[in-house]
XYZ file of C-alpha atoms in Angstrom:
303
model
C -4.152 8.309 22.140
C -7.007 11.270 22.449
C -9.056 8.634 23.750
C -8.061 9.157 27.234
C -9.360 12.585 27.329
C -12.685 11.624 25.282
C -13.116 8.318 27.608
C -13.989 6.411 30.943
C -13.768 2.849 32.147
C -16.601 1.411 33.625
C -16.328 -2.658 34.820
C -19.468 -4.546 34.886
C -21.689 -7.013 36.987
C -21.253 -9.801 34.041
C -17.480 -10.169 34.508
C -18.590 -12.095 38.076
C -21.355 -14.392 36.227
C -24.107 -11.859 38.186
C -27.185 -12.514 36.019
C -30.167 -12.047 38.452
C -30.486 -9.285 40.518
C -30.975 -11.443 43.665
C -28.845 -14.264 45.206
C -25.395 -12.803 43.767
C -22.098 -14.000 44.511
C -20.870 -10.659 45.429
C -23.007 -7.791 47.063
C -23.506 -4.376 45.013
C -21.041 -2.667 47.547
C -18.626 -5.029 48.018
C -18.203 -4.782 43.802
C -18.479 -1.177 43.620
C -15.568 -0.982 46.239
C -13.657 -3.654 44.104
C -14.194 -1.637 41.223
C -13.000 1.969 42.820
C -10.043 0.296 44.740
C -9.023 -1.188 41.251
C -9.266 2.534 39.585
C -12.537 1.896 37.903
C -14.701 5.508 37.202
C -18.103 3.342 36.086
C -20.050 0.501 36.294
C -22.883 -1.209 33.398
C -26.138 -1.888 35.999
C -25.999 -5.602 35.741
C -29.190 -6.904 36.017
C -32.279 -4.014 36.513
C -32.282 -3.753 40.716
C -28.868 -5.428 41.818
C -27.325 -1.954 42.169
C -30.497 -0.590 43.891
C -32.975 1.702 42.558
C -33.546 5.208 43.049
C -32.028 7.450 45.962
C -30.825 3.950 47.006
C -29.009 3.755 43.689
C -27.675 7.447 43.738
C -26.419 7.161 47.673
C -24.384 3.763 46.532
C -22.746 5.458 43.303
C -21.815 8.355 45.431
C -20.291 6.920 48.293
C -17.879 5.075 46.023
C -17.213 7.763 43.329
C -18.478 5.490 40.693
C -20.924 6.724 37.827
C -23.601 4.296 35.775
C -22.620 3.705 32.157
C -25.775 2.125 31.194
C -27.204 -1.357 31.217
C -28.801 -4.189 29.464
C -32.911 -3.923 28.486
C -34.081 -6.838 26.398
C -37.109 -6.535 24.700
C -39.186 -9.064 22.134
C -38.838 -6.388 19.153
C -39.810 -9.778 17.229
C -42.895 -10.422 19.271
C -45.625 -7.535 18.492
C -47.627 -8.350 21.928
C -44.328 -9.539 23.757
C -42.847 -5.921 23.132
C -46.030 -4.231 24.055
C -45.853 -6.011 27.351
C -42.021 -5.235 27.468
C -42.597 -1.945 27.339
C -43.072 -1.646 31.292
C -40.047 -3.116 31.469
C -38.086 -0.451 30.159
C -39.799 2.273 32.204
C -38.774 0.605 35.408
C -34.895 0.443 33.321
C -34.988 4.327 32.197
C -36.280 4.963 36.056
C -33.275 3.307 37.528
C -30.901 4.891 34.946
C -32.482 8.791 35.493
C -31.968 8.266 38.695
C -28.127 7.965 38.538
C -26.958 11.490 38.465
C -23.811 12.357 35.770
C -21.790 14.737 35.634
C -20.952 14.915 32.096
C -24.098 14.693 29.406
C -20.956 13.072 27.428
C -21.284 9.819 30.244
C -24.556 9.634 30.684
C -26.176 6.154 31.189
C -27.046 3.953 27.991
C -29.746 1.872 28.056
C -28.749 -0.752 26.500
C -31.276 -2.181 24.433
C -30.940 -6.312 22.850
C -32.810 -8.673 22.311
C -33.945 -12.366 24.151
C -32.286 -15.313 23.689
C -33.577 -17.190 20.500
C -32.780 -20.518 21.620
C -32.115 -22.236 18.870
C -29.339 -19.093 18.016
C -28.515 -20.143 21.847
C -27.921 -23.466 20.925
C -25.636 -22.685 18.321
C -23.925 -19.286 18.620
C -21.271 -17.620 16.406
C -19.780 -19.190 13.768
C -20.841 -21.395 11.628
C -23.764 -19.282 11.540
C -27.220 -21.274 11.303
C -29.681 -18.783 9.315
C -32.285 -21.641 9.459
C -33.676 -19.565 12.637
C -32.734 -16.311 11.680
C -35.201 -13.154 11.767
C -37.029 -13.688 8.270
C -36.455 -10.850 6.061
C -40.066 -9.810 5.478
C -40.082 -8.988 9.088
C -37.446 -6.930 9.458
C -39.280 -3.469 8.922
C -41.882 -4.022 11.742
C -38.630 -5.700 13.926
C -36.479 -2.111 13.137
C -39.740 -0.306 13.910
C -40.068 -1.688 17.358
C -36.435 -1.006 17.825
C -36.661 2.636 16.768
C -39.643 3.253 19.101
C -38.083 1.907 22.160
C -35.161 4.434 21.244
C -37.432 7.160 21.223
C -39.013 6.494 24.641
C -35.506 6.413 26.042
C -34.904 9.735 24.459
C -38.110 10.510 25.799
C -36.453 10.737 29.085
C -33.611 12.601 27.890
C -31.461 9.018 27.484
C -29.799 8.410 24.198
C -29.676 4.189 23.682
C -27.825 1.558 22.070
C -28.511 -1.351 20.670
C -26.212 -4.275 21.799
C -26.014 -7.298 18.858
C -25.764 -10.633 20.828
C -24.649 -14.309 20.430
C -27.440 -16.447 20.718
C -30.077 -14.023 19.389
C -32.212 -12.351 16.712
C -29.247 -9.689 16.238
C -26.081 -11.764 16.114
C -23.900 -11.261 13.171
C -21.934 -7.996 11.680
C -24.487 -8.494 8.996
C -27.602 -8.192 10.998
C -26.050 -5.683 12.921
C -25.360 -3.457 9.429
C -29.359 -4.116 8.498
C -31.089 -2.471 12.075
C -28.401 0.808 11.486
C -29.762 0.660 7.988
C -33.517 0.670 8.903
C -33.009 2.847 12.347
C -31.723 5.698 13.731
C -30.062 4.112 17.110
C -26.583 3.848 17.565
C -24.810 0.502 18.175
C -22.835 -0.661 21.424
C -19.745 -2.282 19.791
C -19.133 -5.382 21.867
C -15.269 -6.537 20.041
C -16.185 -9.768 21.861
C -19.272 -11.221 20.409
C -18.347 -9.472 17.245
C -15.491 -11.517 16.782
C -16.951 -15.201 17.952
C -19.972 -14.092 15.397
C -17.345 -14.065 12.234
C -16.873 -9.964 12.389
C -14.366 -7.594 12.063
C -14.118 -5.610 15.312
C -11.400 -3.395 14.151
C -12.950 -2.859 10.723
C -16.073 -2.378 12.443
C -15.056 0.587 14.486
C -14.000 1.782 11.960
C -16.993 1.405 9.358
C -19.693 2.319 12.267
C -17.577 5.781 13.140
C -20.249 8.436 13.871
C -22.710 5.279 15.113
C -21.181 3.662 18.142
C -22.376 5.132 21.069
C -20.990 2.417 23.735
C -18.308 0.019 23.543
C -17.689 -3.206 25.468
C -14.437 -3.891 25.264
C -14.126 -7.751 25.383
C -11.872 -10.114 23.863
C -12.772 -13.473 22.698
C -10.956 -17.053 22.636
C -11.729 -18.471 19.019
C -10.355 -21.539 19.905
C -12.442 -22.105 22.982
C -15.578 -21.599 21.063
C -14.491 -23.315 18.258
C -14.277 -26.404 20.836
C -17.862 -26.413 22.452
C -19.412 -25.582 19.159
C -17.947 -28.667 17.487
C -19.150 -30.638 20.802
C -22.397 -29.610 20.155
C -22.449 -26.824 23.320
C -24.576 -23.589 23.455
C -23.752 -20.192 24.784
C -23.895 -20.852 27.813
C -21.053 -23.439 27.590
C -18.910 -20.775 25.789
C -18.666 -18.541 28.226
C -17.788 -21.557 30.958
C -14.844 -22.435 28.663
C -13.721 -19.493 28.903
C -14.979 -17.488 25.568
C -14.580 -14.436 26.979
C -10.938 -14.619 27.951
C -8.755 -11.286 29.979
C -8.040 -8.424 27.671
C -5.123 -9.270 25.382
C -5.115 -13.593 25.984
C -7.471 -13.956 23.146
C -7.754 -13.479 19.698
C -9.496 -9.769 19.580
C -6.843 -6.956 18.303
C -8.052 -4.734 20.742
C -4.881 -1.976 20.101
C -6.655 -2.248 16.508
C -10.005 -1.383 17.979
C -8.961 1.420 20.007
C -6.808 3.291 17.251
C -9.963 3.150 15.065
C -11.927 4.516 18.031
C -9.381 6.741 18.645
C -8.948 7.846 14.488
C -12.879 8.227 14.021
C -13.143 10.363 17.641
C -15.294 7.821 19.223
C -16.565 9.525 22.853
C -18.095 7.705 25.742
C -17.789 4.586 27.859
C -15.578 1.611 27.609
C -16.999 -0.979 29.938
C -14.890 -3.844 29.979
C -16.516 -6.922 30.239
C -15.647 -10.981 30.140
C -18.462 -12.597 30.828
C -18.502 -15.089 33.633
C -20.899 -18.490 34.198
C -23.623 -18.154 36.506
C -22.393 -21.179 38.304
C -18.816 -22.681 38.637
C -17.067 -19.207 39.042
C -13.631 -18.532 40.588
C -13.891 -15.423 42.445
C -10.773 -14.989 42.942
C -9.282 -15.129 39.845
C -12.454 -13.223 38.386
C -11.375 -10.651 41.033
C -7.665 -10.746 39.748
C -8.466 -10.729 35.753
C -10.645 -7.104 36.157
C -7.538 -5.729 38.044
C -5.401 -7.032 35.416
C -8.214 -5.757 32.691
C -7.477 -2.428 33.566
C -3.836 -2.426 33.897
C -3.649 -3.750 30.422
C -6.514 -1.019 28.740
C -4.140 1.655 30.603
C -1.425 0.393 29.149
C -3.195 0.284 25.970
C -4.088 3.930 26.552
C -0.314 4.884 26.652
């Protein structure tokens, strides 16, 4: 495949259940070394400040040879005063992800911009979808406008953004997904993973968003699992501690089917592989074995 010369791997601060910058389970070196030892070139931020800010930042990436792909930035979009308050919020993201030097325009970080959890969509994510909460449609032109401008501030800084659909929120399904490209000029962060638990085509998808992907977390998903806490009434949250997100190639994602329709429609940029871990309950040590096993089984992919 061409995609190992148009590509790099990044691992991410999700895969060990780290959702607070604070009070993690494993220190911002100690993951960054994990992540280089493994063969890792980049990592997503996790949440805003784990990694450190500033020279702080640039001095960690540096001493372990490991660039910043990008990272998560939710913001209200459906909230008109919620995003205006939000909007500090993303400064203090785009600060931490200028200061990350790359050497390739091509790897750049990619603020990642989604949404908040809607909890009722939290309550009940992926399929069988429940529109009863779903973003109305007369308010989808002021939503995609508050979208669009939050793009253009990143590009304001000379970042170019994604915009990450999500289980359990206002942008869940291929559907919704298909309306903000529709009403915006962002590209998408194809997430194969939530894609698939949200009733989409991943592989058709990379294939029908070619020219508007501009991240990808690569992620596979274990129908059954969700199928399982869904019918027992569980929420997101209880997904991804039954295991949802399962080690590249145990689940139910054709990922070789994603990558050859990356690879067909010339798709350039970051893979971050992710599997999203609970906050609480976690098993470090097989956490620690599945991202080494994550990568062996992308480069094998790769082949």
């Amino acid at each position: 495949m061409q995609l190992t010369g148009r590509t790099r791997v990044a691992g991410a601060p999700v895969n060990y259940g780290i959702y607070q910058p604070t009070g993690a389970p494993v220190g911002p070196d100690d993951l960054l070394a994990a992540l280089a030892d493994d063969g890792y070139t980049g990592v997503d931020s996790g949440p805003i400040g784990y990694l450190g800010t500033g020279e702080a930042l640039a001095r960690r990436l540096d001493a372990t040879g490991i660039a910043l792909a990008g990272g998560w930035v939710d913001l209200r979009f459906a909230d008109p005063a919620g995003f205006a308050e939000d909007l500090a919020q993303l400064d203090a993201a785009l600060d931490v992800f200028t200061a990350a030097p790359a050497d390739d325009p091509r790897f750049a970080p990619r603020p990642t911009l989604a949404c908040p959890g809607n909890p009722a969509r939290m309550a009940r994510p992926g399929t069988p979808t429940d529109l009863t909460s779903a973003l109305p449609a007369a308010a989808w032109p002021d939503f995609a406008a508050r979208v669009q401008q939050a793009a253009d501030r990143c590009r304001d800084r000379g970042l170019e953004p994604v915009f990450h659909y999500h289980l359990g929120t206002d942008v869940e399904t291929e559907a919704e997904a298909d309306r903000l490209l529709e009403l915006t000029d962002i590209a998408i962060c194809l997430d194969t993973g939530h894609l698939a638990l949200a009733g989409g085509d991943p592989v058709a998808a990379a294939r029908r968003w070619a020219g508007r992907i501009g991240q990808v977390h690569l992620k596979d998903a274990d129908l059954a699992a969700h199928a399982r806490v869904r019918a027992a009434g569980g929420g997101l949250m209880d997904v991804v501690a039954a295991g949802g997100f399962c080690a590249l190639g145990r689940g139910d994602v054709d990922l070789a089917g994603v990558l050859a329709g990356l690879d067909a429609t010339g798709y350039t940029g970051w893979l971050v592989i992710e599997q999203d871990a609970p906050a609480d309950g976690r098993d470090l040590d097989r956490i620690r074995a599945d991202q080494h096993a994550n990568l062996r089984w992308l480069q094998e992919a790769l082949r």
